[in-house]
XYZ file of N, CA, C and O in Angstrom:
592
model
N 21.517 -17.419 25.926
C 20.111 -17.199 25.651
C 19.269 -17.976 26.655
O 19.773 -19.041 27.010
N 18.025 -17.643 27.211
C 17.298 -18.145 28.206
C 16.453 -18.871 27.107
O 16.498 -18.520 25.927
N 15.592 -20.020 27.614
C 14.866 -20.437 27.315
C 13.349 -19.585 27.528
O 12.370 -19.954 26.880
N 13.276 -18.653 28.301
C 12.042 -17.772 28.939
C 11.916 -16.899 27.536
O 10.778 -16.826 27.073
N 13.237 -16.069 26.645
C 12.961 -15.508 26.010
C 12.243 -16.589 24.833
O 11.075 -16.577 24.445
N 13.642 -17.748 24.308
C 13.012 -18.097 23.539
C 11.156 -18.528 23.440
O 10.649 -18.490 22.319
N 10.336 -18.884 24.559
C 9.307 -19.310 24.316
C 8.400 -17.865 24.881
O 7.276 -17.694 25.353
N 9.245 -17.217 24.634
C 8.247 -15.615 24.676
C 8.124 -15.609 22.908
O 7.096 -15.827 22.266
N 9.423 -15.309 22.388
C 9.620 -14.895 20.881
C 8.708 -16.194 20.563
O 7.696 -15.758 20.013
N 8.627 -17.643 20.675
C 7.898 -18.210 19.985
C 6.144 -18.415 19.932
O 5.337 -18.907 19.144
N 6.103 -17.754 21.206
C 3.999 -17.408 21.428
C 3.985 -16.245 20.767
O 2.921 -15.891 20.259
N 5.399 -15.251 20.614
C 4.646 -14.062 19.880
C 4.440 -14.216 18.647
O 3.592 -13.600 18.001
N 5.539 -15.428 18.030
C 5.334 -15.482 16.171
C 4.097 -16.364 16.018
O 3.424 -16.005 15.052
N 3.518 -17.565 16.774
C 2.146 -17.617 16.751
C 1.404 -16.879 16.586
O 0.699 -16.703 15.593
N 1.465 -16.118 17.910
C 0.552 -15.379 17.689
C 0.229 -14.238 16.671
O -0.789 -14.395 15.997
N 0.845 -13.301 16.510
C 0.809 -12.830 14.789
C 0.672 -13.618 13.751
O 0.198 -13.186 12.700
N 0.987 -14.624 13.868
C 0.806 -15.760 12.326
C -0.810 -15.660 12.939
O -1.523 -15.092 12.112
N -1.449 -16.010 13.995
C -2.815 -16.509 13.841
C -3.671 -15.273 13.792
O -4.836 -15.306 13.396
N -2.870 -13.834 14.337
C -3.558 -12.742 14.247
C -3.991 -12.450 12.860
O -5.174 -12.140 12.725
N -3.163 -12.498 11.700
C -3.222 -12.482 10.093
C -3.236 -13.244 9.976
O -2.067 -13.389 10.332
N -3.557 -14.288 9.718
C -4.103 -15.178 8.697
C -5.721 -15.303 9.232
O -6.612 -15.531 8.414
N -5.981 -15.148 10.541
C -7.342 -15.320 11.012
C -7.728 -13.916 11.429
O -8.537 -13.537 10.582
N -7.503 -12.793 12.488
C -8.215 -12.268 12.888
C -8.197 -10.739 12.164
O -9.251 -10.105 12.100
N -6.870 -10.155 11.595
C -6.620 -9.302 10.818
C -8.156 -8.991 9.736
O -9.159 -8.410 10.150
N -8.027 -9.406 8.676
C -9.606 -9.522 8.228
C -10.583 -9.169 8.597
O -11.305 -8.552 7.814
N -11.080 -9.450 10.148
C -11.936 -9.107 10.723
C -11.955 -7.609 11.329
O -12.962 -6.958 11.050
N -10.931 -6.954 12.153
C -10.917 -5.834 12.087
C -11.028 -5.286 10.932
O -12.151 -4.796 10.809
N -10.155 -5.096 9.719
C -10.399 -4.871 8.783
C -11.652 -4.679 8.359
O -11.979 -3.548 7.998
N -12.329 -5.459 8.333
C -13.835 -5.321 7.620
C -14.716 -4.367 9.125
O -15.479 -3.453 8.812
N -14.542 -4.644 10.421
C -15.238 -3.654 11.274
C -14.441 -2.143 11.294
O -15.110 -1.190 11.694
N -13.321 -1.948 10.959
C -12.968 -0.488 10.991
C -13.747 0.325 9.657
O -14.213 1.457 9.528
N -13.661 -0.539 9.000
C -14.554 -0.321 7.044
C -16.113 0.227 7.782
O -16.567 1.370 7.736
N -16.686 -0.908 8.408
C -17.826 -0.929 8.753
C -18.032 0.771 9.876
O -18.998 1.520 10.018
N -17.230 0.786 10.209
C -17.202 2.313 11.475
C -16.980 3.556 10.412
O -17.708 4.539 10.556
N -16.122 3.552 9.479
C -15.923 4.328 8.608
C -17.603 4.798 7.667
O -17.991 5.917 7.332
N -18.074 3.839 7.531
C -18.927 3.793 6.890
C -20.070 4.731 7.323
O -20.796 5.544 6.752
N -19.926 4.291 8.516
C -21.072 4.567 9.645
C -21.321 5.492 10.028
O -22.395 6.047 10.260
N -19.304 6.030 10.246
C -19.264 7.751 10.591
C -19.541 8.416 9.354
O -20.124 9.486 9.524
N -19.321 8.137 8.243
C -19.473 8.898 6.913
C -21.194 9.606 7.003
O -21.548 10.778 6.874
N -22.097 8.233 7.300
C -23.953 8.288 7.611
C -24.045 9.526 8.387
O -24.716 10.499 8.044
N -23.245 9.431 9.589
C -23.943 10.405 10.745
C -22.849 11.738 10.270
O -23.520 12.727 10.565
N -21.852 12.119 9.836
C -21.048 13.368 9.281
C -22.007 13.742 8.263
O -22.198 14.875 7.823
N -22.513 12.809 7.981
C -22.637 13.643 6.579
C -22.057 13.721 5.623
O -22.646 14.305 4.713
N -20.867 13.277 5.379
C -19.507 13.545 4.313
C -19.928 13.403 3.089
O -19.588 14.386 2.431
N -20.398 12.783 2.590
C -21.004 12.501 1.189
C -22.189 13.369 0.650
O -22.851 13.214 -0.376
N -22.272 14.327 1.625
C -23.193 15.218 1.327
C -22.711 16.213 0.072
O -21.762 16.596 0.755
N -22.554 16.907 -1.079
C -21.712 17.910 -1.313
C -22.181 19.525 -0.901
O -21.461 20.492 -1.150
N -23.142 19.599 -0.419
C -23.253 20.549 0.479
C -22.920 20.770 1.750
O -23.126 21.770 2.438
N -22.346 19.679 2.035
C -21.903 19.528 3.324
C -20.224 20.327 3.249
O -19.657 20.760 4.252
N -19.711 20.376 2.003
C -18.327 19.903 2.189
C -17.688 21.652 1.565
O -17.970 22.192 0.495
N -16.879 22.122 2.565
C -16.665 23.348 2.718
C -15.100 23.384 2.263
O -14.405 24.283 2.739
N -14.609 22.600 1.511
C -13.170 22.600 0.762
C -13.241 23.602 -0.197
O -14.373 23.966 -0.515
N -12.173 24.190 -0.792
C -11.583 25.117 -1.688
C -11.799 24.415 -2.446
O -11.646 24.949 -3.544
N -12.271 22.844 -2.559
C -12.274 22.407 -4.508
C -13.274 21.312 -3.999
O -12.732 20.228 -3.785
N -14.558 21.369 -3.774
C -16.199 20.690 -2.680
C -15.882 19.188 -4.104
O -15.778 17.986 -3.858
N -15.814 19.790 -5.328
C -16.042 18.733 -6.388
C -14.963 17.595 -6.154
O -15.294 16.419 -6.000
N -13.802 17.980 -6.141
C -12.126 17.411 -5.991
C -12.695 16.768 -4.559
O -13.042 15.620 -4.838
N -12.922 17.009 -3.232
C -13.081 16.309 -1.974
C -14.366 15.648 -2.080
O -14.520 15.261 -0.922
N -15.600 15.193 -2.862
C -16.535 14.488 -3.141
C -15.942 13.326 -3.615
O -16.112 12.236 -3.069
N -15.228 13.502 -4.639
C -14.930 12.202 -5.489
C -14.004 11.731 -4.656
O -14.224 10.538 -4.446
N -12.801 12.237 -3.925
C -12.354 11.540 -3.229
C -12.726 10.979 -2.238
O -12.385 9.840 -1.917
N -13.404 11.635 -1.678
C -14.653 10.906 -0.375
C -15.266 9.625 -1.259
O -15.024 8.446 -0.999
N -16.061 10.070 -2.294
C -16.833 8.689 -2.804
C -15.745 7.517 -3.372
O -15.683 6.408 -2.842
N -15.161 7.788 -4.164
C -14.146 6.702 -4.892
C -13.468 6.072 -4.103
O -13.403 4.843 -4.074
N -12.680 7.100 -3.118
C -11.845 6.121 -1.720
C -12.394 5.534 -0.859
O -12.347 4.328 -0.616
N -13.297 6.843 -0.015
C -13.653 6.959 1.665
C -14.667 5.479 0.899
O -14.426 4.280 1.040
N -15.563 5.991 0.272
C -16.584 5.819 0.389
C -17.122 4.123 -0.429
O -17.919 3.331 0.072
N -16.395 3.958 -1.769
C -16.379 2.984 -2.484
C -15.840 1.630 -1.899
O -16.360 0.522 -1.771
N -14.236 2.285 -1.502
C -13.594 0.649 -1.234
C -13.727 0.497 -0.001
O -12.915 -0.351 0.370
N -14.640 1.074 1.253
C -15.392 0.357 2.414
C -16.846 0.185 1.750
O -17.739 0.012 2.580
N -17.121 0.197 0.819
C -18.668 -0.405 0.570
C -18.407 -1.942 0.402
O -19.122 -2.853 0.820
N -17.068 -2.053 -0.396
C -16.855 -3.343 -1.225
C -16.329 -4.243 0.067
O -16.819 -5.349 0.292
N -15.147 -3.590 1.004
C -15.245 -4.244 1.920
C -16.189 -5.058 2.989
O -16.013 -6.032 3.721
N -17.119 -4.299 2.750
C -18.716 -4.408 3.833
C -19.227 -5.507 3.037
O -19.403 -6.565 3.642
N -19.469 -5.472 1.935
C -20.271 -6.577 0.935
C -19.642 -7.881 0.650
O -20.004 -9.048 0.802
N -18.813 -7.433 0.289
C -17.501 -8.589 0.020
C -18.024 -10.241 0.171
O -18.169 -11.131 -0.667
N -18.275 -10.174 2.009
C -18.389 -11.529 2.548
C -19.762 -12.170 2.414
O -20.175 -13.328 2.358
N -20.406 -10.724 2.378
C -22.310 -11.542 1.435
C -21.911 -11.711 0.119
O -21.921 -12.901 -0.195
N -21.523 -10.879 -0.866
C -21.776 -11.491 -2.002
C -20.722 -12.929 -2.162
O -20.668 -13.749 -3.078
N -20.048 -12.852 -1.053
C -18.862 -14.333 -1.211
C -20.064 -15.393 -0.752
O -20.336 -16.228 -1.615
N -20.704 -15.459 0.298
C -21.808 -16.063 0.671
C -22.584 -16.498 -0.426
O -22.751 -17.659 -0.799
N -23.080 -15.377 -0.946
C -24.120 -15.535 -1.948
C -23.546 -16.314 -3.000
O -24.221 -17.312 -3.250
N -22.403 -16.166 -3.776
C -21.462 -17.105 -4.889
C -21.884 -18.495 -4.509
O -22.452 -19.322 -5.222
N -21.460 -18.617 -3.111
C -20.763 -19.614 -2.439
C -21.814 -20.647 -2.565
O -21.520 -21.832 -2.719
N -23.155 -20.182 -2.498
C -24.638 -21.043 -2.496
C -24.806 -21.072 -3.948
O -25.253 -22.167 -4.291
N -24.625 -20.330 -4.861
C -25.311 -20.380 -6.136
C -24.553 -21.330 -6.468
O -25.198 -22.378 -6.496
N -23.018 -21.527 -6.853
C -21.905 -22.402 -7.418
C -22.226 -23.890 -6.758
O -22.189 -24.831 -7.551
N -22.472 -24.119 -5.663
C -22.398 -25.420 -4.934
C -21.214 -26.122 -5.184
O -21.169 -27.195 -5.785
N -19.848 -25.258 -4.527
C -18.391 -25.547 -4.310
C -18.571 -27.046 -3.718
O -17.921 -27.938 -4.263
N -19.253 -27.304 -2.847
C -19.497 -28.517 -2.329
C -19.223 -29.963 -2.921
O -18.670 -30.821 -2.234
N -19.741 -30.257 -4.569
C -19.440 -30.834 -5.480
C -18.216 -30.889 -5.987
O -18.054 -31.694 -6.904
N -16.968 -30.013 -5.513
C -15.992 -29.787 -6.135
C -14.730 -30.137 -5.118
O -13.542 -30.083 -5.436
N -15.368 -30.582 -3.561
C -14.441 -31.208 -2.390
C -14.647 -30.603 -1.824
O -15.632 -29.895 -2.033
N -13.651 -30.401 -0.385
C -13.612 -30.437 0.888
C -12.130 -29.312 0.988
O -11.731 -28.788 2.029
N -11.646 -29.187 -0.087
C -10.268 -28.226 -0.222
C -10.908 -27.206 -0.824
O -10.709 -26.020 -0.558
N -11.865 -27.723 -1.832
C -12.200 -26.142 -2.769
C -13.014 -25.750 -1.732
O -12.635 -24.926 -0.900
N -13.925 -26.183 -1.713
C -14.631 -25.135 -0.080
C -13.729 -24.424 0.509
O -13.739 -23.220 0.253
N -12.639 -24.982 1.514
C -11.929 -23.823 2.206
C -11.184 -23.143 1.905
O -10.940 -22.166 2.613
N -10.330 -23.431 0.418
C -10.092 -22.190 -0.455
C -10.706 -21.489 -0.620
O -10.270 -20.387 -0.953
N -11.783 -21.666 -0.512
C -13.179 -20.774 -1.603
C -13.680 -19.707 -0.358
O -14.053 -18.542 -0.496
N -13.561 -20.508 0.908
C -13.929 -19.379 1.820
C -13.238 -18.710 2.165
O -13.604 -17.535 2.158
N -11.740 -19.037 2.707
C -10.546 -18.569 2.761
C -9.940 -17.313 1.769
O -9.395 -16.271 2.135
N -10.127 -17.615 0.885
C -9.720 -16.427 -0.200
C -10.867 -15.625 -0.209
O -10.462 -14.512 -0.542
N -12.413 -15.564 0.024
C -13.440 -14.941 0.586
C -13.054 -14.061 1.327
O -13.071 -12.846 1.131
N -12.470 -14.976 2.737
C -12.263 -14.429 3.950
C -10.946 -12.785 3.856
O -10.945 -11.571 4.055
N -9.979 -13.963 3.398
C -9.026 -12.981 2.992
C -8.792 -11.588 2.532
O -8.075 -10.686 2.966
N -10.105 -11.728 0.915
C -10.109 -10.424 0.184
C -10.264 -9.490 0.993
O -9.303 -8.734 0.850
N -11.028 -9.072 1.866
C -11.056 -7.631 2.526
C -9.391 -7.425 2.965
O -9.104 -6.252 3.204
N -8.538 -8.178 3.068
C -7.619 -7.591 2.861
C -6.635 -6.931 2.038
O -5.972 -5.916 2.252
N -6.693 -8.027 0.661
C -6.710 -6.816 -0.464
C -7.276 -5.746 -1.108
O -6.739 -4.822 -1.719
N -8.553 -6.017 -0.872
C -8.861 -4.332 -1.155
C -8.558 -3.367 -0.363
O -8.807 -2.193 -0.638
N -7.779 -3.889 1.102
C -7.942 -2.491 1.896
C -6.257 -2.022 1.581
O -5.787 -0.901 1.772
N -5.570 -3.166 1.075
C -4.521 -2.979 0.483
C -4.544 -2.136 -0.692
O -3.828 -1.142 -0.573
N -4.989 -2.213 -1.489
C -5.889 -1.435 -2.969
C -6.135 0.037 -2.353
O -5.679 1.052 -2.878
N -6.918 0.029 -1.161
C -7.533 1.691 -0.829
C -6.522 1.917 -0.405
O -6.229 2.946 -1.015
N -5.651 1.681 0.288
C -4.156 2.350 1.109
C -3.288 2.417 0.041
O -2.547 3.362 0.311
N -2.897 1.857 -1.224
C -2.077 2.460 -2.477
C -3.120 3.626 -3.085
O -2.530 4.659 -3.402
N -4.521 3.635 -3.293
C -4.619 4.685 -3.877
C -4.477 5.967 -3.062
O -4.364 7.031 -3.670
N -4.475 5.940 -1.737
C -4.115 6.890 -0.722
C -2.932 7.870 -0.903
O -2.688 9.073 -0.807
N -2.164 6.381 -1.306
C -0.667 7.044 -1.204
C -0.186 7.449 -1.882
O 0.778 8.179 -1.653
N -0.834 7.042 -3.624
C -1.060 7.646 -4.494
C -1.502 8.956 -4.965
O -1.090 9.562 -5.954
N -2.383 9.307 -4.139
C -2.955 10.534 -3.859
C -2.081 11.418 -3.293
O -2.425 12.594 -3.412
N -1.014 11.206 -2.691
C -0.482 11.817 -1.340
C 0.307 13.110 -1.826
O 0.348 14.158 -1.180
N 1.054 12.855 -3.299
C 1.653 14.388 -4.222
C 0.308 14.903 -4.322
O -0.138 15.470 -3.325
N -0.379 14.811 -5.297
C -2.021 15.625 -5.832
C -2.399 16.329 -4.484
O -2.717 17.503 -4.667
N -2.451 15.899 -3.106
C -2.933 16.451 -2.371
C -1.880 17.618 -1.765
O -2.249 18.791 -1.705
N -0.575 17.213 -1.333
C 0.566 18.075 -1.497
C 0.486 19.199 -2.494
O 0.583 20.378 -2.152
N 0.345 18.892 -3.466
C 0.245 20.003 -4.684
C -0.769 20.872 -4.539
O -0.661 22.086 -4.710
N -2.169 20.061 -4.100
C -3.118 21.328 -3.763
C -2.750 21.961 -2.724
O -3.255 23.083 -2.688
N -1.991 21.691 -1.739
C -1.695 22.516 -0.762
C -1.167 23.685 -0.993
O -1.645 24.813 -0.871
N 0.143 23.226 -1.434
C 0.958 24.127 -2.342
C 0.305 25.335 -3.568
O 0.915 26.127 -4.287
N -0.857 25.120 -3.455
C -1.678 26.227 -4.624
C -2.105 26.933 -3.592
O -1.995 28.157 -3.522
N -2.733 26.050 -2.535
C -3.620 27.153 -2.046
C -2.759 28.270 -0.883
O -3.405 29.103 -0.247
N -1.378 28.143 -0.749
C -0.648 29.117 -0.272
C 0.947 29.284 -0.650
O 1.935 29.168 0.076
N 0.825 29.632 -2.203
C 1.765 30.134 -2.838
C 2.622 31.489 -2.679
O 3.559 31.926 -3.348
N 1.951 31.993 -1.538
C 3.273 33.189 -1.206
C 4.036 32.431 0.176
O 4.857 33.080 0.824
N 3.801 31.466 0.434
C 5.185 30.960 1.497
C 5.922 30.385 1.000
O 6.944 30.135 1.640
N 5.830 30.018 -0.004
C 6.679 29.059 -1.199
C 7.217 30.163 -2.191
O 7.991 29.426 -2.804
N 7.334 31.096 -2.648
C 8.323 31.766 -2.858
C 9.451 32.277 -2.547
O 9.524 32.802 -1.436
N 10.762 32.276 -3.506
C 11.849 32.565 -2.884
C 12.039 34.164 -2.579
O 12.635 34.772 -3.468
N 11.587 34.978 -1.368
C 12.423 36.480 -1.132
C 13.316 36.658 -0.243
O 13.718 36.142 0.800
N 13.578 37.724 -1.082
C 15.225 38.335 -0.107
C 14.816 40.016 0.173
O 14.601 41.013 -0.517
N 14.854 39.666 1.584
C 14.335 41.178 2.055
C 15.764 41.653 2.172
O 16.644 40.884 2.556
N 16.063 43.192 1.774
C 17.259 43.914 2.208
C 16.726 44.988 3.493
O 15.784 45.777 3.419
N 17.552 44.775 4.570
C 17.285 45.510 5.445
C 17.212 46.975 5.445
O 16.402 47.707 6.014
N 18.509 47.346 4.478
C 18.309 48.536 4.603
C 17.213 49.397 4.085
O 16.844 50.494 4.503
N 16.637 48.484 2.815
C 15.658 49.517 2.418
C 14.655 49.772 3.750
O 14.137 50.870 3.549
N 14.355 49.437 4.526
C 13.228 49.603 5.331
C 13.702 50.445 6.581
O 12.899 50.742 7.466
């Protein structure tokens, strides 16, 4: 083994350890924030906008998924802000503070964890509507040649 690899493999596990625990989050909350943004200028939340075989079925999923758990992501770190001043953690040390921001910081990653299970959750229901809306390729036939 070279020593070149080993201190390659060891800047890369830094570096991913500092990518998640510090910078992960932050994309996170700006891809939320772009999502959001494109939703404004599409239109998506429009239900006149929305030209699906079931407009009601692709609303709620737009609002409840698309649309809900990047709101909460977006807010998240003000209303953590806002807690953060009303409580005056300050009185309570120098650890509860950076827990307090830290697990702040963090949450946008569980909820985006939260929106990616209900995704995947979704992922038969949406399969299944597929499957309705072209039910003669999904039948079993047996053509006989000769009749034709």
């Amino acid at each position: 083994m070279e020593s070149q690899s080993i201190s390659s493999a060891v800047i890369h596990i830094l570096h991913q350890l500092v990518y998640f625990l510090f910078v992960m989050p932050y994309h996170l909350w700006c891809n939320a924030i772009n999502r959001l943004a494109a939703q404004r200028e599409n239109e998506s939340l429009k239900i006149t906008e929305i030209k699906s075989q079931w407009p009601m079925f692709t609303f709620l999923k737009r609002w409840f998924i698309d649309f809900l758990f990047d709101m909460f992501i977006a807010i998240v770190w003000i209303a953590a802000i806002i807690f953060f001043f009303i409580t005056e953690p300050w009185e309570a040390g120098f650890f509860a503070i950076i827990t307090f921001l830290y697990i702040s910081y963090f949450s946008v990653v569980l909820i985006s964890c939260v929106r990616d299970l209900f995704i995947l959750l979704l992922k038969p229901f949406s399969k299944f509507l597929n499957w309705l809306s072209k039910p003669a390729q999904h039948l079993d036939l047996t053509i006989d040649k000769e009749l034709l």
